[in-house]
PDB file of C-alpha atoms in Angstrom:
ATOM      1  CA  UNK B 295      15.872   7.835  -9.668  1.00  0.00           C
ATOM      2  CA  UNK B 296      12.640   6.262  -9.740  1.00  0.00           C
ATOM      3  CA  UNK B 297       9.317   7.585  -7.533  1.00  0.00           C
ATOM      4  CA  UNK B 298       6.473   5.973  -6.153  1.00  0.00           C
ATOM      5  CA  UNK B 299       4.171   4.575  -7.449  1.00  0.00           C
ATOM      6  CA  UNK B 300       7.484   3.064  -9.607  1.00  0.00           C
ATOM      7  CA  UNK B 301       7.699  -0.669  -8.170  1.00  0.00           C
ATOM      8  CA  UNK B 302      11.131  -0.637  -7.504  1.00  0.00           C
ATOM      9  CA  UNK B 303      11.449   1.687  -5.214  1.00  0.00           C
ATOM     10  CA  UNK B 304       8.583  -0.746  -2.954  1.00  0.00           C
ATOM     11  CA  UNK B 305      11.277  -3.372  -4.135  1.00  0.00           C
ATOM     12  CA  UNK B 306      14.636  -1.434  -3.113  1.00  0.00           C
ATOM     13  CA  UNK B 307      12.448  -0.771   0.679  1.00  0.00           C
ATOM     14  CA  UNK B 308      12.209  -4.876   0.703  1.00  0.00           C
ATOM     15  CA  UNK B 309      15.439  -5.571  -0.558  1.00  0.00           C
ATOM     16  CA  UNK B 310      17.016  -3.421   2.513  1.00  0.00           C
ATOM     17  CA  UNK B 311      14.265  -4.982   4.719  1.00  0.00           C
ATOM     18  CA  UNK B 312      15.357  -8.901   3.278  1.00  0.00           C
ATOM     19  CA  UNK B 313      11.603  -9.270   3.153  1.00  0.00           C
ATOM     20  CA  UNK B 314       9.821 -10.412   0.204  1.00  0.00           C
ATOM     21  CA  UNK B 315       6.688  -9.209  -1.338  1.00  0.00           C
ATOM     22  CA  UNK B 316       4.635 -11.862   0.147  1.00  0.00           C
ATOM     23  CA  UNK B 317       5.338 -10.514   3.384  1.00  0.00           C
ATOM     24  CA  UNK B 318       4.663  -7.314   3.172  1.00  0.00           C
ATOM     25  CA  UNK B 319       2.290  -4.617   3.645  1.00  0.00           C
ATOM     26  CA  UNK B 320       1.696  -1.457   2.446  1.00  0.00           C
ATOM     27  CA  UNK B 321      -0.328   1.231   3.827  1.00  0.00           C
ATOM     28  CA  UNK B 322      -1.232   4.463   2.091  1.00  0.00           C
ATOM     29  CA  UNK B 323      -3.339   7.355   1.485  1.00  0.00           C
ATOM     30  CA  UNK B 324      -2.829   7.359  -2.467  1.00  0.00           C
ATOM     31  CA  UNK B 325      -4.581   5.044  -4.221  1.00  0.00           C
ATOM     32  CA  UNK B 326      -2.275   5.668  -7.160  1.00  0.00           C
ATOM     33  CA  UNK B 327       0.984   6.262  -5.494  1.00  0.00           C
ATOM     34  CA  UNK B 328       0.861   3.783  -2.793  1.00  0.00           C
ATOM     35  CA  UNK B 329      -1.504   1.172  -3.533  1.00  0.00           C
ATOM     36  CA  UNK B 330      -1.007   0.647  -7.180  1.00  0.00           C
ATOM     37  CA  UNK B 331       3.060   0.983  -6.453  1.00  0.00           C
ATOM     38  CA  UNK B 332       2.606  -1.577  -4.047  1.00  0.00           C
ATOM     39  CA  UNK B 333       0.694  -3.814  -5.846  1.00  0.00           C
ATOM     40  CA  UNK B 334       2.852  -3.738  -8.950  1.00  0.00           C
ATOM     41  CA  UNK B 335       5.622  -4.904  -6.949  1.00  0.00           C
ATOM     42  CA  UNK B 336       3.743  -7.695  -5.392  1.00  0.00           C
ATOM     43  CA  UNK B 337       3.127  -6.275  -2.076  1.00  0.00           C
ATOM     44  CA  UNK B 338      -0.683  -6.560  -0.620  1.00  0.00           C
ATOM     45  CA  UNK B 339      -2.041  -3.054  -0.197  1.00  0.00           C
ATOM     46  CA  UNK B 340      -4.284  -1.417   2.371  1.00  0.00           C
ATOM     47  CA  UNK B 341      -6.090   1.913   2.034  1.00  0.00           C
ATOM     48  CA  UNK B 342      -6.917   4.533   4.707  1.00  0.00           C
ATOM     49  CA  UNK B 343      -8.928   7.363   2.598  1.00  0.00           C
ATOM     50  CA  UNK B 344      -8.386  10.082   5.161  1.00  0.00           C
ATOM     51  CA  UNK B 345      -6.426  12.529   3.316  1.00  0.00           C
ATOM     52  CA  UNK B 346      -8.556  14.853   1.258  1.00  0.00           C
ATOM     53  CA  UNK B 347      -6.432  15.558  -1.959  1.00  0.00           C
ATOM     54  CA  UNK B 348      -6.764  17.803  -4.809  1.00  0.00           C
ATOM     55  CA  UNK B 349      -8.430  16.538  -7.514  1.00  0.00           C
ATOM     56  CA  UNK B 350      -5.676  17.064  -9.767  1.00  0.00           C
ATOM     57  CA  UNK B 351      -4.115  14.417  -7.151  1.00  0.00           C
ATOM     58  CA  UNK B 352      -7.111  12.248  -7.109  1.00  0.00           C
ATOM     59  CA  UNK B 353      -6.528   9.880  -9.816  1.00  0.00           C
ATOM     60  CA  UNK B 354      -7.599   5.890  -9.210  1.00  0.00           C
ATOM     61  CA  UNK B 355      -7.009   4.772 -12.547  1.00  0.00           C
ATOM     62  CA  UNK B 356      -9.199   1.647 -11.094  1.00  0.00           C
ATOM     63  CA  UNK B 357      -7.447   0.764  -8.709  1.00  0.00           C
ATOM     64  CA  UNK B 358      -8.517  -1.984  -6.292  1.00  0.00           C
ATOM     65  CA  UNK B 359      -6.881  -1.860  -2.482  1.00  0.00           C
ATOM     66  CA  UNK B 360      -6.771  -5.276  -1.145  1.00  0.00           C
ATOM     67  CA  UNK B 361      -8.368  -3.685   2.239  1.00  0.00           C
ATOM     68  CA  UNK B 362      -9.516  -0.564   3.482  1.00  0.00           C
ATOM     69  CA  UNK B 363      -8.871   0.624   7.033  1.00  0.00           C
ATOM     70  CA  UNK B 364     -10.310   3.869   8.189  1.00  0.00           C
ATOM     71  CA  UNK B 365      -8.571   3.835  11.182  1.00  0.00           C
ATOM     72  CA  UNK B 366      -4.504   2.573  12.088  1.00  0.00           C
ATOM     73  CA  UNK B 367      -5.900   0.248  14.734  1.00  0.00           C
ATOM     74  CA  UNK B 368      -8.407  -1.670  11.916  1.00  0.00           C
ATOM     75  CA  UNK B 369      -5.055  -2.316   9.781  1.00  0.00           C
ATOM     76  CA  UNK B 370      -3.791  -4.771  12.640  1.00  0.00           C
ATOM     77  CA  UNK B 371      -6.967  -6.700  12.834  1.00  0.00           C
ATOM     78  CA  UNK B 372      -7.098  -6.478   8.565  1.00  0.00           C
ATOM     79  CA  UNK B 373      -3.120  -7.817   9.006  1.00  0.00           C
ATOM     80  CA  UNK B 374      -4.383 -10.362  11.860  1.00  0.00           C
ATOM     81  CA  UNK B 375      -7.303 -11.486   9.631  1.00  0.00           C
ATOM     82  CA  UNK B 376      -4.565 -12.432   6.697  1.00  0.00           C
ATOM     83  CA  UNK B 377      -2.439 -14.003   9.103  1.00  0.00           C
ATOM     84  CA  UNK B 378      -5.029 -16.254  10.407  1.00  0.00           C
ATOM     85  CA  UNK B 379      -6.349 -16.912   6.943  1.00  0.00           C
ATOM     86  CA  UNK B 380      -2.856 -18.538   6.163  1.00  0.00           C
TER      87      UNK B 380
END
């Protein structure tokens, strides 16, 4: 069995969800685990930094979230924003 930040299992999620990448969004605390996992499988990708993690945990790799939300409540209006963007 596979393990984040694997894309398949984001993909498996979807496929029991019947929603596609394009619709989805993933929110995380791991920039590694859940935003690069979710990116690889084609899923957009917000942040929320507010788990303090080892540094042996800490690894980026360079990875890029598509947003950052430092709150739950700023990842509707970051969803919203999207939405409205088309």
């Amino acid at each position: 069995p596979s393990a984040k930040p694997h894309a398949s299992v984001f993909a498996d999620v979807m496929y029991h969800l019947d929603v596609e990448p394009a619709e989805s969004v993933f929110v995380g605390d791991r920039l590694f685990d859940d935003i690069l996992g979710a990116q690889l499988a084609g899923m957009r990708a917000i942040w929320i930094p507010h788990t303090p993690l080892p540094a042996s945990q800490s690894t980026d790799l360079g990875v890029t979230p598509d947003a950052t939300a430092h709150t739950l409540d700023h990842v509707d209006a970051i969803v919203a924003e999207w939405h409205s963007a088309g």
